[in-house]
CSV table of C-alpha atoms (C1' of nucleotides) in Angstrom, one decimal:
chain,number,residue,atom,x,y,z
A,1,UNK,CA,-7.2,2.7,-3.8
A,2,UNK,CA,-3.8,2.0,-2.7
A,3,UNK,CA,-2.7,5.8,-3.5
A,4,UNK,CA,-4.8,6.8,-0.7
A,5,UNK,CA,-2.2,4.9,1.8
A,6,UNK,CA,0.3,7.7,1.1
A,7,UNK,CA,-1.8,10.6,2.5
A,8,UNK,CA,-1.0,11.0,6.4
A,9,UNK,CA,-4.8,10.9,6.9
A,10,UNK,CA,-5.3,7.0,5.3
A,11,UNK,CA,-6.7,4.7,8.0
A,12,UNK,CA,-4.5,1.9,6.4
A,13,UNK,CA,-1.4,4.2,7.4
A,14,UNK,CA,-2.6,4.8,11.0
A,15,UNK,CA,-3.6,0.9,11.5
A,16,UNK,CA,0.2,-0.3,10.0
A,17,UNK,CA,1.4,2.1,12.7
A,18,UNK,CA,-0.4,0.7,15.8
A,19,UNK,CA,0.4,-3.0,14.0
A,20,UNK,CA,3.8,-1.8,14.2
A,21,UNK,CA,3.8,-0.8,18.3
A,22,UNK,CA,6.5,-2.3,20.4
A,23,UNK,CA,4.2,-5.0,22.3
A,24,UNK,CA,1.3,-5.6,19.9
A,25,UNK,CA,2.9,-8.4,17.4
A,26,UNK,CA,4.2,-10.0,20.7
A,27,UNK,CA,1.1,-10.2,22.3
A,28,UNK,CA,-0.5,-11.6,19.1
A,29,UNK,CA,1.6,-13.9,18.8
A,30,UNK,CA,1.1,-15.2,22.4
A,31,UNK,CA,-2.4,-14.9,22.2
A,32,UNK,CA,-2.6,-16.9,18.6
A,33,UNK,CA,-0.2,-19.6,20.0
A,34,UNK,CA,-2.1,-20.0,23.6
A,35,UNK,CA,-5.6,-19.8,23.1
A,36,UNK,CA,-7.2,-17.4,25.8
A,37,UNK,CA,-5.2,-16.6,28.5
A,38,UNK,CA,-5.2,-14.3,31.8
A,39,UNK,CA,-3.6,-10.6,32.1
A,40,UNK,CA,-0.7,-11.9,34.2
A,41,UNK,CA,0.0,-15.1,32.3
A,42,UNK,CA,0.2,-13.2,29.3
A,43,UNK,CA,2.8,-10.9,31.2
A,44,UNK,CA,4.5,-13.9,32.0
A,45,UNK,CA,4.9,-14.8,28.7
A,46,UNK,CA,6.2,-11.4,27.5
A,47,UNK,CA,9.3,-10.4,29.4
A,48,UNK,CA,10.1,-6.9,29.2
A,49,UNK,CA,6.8,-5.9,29.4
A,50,UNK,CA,5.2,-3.5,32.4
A,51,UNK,CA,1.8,-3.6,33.4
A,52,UNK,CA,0.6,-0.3,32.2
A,53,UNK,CA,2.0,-1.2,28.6
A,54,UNK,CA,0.5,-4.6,28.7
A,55,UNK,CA,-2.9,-2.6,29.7
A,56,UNK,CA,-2.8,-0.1,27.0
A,57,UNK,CA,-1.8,-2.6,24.1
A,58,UNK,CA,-4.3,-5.2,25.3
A,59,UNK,CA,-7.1,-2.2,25.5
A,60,UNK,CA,-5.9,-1.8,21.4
A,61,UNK,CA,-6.3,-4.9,20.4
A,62,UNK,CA,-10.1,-4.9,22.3
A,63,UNK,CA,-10.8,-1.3,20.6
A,64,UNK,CA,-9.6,-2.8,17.4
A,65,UNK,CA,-11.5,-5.6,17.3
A,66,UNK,CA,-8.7,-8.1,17.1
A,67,UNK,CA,-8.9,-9.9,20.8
A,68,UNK,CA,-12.2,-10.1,23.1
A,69,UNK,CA,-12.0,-9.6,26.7
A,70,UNK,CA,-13.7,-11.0,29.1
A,71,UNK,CA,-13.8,-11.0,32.8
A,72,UNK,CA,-15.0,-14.1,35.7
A,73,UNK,CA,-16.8,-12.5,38.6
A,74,UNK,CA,-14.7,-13.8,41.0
A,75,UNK,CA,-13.0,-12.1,43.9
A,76,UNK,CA,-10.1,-10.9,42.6
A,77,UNK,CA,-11.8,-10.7,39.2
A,78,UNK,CA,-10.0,-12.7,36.7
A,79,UNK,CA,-9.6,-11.3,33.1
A,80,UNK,CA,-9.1,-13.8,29.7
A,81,UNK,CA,-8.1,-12.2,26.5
A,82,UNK,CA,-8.4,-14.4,23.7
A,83,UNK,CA,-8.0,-13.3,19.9
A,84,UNK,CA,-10.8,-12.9,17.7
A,85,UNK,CA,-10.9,-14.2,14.1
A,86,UNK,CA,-9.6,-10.9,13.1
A,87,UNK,CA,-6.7,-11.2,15.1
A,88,UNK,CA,-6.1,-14.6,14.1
A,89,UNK,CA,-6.0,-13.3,10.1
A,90,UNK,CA,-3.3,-10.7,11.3
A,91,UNK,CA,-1.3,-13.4,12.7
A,92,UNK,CA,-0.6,-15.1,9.4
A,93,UNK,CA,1.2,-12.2,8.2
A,94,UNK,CA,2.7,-11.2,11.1
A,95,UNK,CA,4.3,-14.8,11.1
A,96,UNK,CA,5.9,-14.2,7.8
A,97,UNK,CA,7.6,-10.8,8.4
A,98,UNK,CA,8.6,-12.5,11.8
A,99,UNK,CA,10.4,-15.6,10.0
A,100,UNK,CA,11.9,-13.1,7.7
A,101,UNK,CA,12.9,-11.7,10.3
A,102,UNK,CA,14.1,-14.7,11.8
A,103,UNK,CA,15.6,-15.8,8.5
A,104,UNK,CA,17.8,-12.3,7.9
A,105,UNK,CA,18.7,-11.2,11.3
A,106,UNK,CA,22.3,-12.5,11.1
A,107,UNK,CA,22.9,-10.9,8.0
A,108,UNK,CA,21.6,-7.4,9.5
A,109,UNK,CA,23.8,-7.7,12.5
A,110,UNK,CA,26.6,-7.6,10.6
A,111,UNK,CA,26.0,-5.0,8.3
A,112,UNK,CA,25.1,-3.0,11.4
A,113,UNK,CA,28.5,-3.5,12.8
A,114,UNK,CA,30.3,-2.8,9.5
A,115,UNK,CA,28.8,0.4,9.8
A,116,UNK,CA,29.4,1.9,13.8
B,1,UNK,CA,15.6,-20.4,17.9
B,2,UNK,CA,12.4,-19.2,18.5
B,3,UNK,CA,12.0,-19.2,22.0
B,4,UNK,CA,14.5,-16.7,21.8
B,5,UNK,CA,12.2,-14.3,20.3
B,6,UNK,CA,10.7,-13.2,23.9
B,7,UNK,CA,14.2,-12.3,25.5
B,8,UNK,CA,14.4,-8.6,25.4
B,9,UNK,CA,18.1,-9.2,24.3
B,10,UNK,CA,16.9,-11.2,20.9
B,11,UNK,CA,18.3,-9.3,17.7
B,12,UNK,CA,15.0,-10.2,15.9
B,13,UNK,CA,12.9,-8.2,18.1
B,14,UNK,CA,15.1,-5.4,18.0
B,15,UNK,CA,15.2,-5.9,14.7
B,16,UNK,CA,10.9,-6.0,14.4
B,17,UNK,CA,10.8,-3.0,16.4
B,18,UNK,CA,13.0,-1.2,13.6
B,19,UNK,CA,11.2,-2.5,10.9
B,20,UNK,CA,8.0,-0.9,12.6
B,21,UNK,CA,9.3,2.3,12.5
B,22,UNK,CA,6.7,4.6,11.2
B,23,UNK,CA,8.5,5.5,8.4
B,24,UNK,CA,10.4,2.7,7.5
B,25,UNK,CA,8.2,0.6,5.7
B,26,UNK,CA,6.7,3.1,3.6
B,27,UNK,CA,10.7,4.0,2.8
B,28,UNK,CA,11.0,0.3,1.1
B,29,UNK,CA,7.5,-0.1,-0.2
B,30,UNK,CA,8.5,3.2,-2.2
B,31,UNK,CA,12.1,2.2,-3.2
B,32,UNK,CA,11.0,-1.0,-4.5
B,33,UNK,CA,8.3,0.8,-6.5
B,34,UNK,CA,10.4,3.5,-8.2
B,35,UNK,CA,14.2,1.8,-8.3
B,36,UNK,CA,16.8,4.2,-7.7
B,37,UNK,CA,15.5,7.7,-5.8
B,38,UNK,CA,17.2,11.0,-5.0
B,39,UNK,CA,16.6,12.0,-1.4
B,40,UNK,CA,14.0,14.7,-2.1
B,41,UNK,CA,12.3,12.9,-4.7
B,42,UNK,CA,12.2,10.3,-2.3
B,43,UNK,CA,10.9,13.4,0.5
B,44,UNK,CA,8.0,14.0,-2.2
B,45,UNK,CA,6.8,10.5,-2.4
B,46,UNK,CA,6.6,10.3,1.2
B,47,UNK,CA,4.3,12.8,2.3
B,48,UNK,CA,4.1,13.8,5.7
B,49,UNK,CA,7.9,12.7,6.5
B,50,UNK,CA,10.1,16.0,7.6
B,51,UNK,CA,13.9,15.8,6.2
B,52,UNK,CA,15.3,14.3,9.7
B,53,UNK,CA,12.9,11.5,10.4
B,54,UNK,CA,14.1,11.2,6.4
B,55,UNK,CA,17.4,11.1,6.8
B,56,UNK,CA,17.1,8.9,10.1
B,57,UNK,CA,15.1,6.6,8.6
B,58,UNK,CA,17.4,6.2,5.7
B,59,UNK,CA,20.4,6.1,7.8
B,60,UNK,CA,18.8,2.9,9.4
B,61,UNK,CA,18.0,1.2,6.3
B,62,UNK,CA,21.6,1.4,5.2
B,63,UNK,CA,23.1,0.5,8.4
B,64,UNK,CA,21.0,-2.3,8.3
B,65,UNK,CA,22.0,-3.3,5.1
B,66,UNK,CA,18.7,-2.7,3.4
B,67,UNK,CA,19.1,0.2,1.6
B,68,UNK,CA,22.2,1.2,-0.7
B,69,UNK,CA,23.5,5.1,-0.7
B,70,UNK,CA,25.3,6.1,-3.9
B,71,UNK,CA,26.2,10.0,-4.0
B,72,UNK,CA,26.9,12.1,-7.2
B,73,UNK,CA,29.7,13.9,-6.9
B,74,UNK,CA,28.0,17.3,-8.9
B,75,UNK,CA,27.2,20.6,-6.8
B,76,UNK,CA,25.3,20.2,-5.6
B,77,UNK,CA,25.4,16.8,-4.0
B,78,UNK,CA,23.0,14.4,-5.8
B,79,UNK,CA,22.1,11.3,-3.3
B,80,UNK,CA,20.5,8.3,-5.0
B,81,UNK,CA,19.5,5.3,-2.4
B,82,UNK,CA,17.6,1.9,-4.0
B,83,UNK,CA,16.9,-1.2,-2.1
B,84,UNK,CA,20.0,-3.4,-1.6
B,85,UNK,CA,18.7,-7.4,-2.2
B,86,UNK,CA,18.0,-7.6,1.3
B,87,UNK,CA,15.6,-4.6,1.0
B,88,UNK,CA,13.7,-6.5,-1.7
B,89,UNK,CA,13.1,-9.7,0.5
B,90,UNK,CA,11.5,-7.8,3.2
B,91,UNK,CA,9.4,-5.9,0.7
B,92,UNK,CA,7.6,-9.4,0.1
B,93,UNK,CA,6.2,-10.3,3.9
B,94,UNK,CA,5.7,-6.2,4.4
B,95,UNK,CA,3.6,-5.9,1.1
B,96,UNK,CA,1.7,-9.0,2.3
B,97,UNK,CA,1.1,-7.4,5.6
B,98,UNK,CA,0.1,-3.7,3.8
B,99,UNK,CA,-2.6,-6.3,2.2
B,100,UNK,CA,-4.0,-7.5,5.3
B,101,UNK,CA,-4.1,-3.5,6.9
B,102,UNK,CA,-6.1,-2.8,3.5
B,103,UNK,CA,-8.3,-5.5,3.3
B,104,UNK,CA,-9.5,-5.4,6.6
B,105,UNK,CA,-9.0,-1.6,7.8
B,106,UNK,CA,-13.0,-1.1,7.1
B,107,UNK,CA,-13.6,-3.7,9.6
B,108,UNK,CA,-11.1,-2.3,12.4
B,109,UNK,CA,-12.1,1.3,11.8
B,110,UNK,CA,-16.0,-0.2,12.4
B,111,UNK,CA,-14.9,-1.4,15.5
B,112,UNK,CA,-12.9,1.5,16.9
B,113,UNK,CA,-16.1,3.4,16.3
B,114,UNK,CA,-17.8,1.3,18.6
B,115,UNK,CA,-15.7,1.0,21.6
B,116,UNK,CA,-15.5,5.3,21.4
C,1,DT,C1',-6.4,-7.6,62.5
C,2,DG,C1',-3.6,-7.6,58.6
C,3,DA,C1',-1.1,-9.6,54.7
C,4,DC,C1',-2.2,-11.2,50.0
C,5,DC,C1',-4.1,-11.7,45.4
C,6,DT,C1',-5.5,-9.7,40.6
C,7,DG,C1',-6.0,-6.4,37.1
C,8,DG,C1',-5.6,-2.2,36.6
C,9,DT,C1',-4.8,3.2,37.1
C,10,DC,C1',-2.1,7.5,38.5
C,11,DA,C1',1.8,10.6,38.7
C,12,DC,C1',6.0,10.9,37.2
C,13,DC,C1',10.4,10.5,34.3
C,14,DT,C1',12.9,9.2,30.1
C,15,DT,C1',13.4,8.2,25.4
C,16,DT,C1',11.7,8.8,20.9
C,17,DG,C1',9.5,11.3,17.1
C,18,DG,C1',8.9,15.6,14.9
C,19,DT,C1',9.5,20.8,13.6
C,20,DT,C1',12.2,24.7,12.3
C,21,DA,C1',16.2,27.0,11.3
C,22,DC,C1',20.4,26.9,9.3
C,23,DC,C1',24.7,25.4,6.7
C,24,DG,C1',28.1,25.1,2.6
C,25,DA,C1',29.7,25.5,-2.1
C,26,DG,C1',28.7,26.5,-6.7
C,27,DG,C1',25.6,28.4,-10.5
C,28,DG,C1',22.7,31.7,-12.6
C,29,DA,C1',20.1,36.3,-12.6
C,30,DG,C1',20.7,41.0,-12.4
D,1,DC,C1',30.2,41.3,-8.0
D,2,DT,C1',26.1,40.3,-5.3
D,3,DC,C1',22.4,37.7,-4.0
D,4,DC,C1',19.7,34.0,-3.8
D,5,DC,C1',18.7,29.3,-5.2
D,6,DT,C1',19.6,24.2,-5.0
D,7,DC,C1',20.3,19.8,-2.2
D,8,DG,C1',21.2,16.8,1.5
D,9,DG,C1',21.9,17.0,5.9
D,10,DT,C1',22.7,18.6,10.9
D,11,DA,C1',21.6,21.2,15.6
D,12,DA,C1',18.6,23.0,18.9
D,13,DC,C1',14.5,22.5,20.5
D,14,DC,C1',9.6,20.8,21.7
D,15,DA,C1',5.8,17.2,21.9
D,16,DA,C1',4.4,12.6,22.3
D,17,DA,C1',5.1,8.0,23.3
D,18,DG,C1',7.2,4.5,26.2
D,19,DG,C1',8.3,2.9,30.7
D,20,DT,C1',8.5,2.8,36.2
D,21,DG,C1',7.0,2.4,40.9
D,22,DA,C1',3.3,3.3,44.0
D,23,DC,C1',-1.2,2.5,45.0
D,24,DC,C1',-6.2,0.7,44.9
D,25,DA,C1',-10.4,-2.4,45.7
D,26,DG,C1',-12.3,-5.9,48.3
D,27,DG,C1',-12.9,-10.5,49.4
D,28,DT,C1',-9.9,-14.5,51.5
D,29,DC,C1',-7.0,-16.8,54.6
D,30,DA,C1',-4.3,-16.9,58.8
DNA sequence: TGACCTGGTCACCTTTGGTTACCGAGGGAG
DNA sequence: CTCCCTCGGTAACCAAAGGTGACCAGGTCA
């Protein structure tokens, strides 16, 4: 029932949302280009990025079911994240609208100085 | 460039985190449904959405060069906006990413459930 | 002893999203 | 003539999300 996506309660509509938070296509996109790696390689490879809101999006891709977590016992504790096949579906898409991205961005920067 | 793509600077993250907007892709995915829309038809088809996050959201597209605003001069004011050509290409990789958010919300809801 | 390393969390502040109230000019009901 | 309705939008205000820096545990190395 696509209708359905139109009401503010429709799990699609609340999913598209998180898709659409600041960090989370980044850190997909690391994670589907790198394989598993470590909490602070991953914030390595995503300037901009704080700890705390490396922490919470990483916990939302676990809770989602789109990376898998997992921590050597080792002193300090090490902790890989690593996508699961899930996440690795949502990366196909997110590659598109990224290339479109890629593709159109000049074209948007200029309208958006036509119009300041 | 892609490498590009994790300076905080890059235009095409900007431009990702606007196109994640809560309320911006539902804007296109509606205007390249219906065509042409006045602004409170537009408001009706969008449920949920108060008149400023409306307006802003609207605002953006057009600044962006997405959207098209064409006013009637009557009183009062009719305000039609449609999808410029632009707007149409990024309905392609957004509808293909509303397909993946269908076809796998069951799964991520499942596993949200779990994690509570 | 004490500085260091890793993956967080906590308290706090700032920026965004969101709600409600209101506007302005003409038309129609009464 | 008066009053309220329409429509698209803005202004003032409040709540939630994003972001920052300090701090922690606890074993290791000097």
């Amino acid at each position: 029932m696509t209708g359905d996506l139109f009401s503010p309660q429709c799990p699609t509509r609340t999913l598209l949302d998180r898709i659409g938070t600041k960090w989370m296509s980044m850190a997909v996109k690391v994670l589907a280009e790198t394989g598993e790696l470590r909490f602070t390689d991953l914030r390595r490879r995503m300037p901009g990025v704080s700890q705390k809101m490396l922490s919470v999006t990483l916990q939302n891709l676990v809770a989602d079911g789109l990376a898998a977590r997992r921590v050597e016992d080792t002193v300090p504790p090490r902790v890989h994240y690593r996508l699961t096949e899930l996440g690795e579906s949502l990366e196909v898409p997110l590659a598109a609208l990224r290339e479109w991205a890629e593709a159109n961005v000049a074209e948007i920067v200029q309208a958006r100085g036509r119009s300041t």
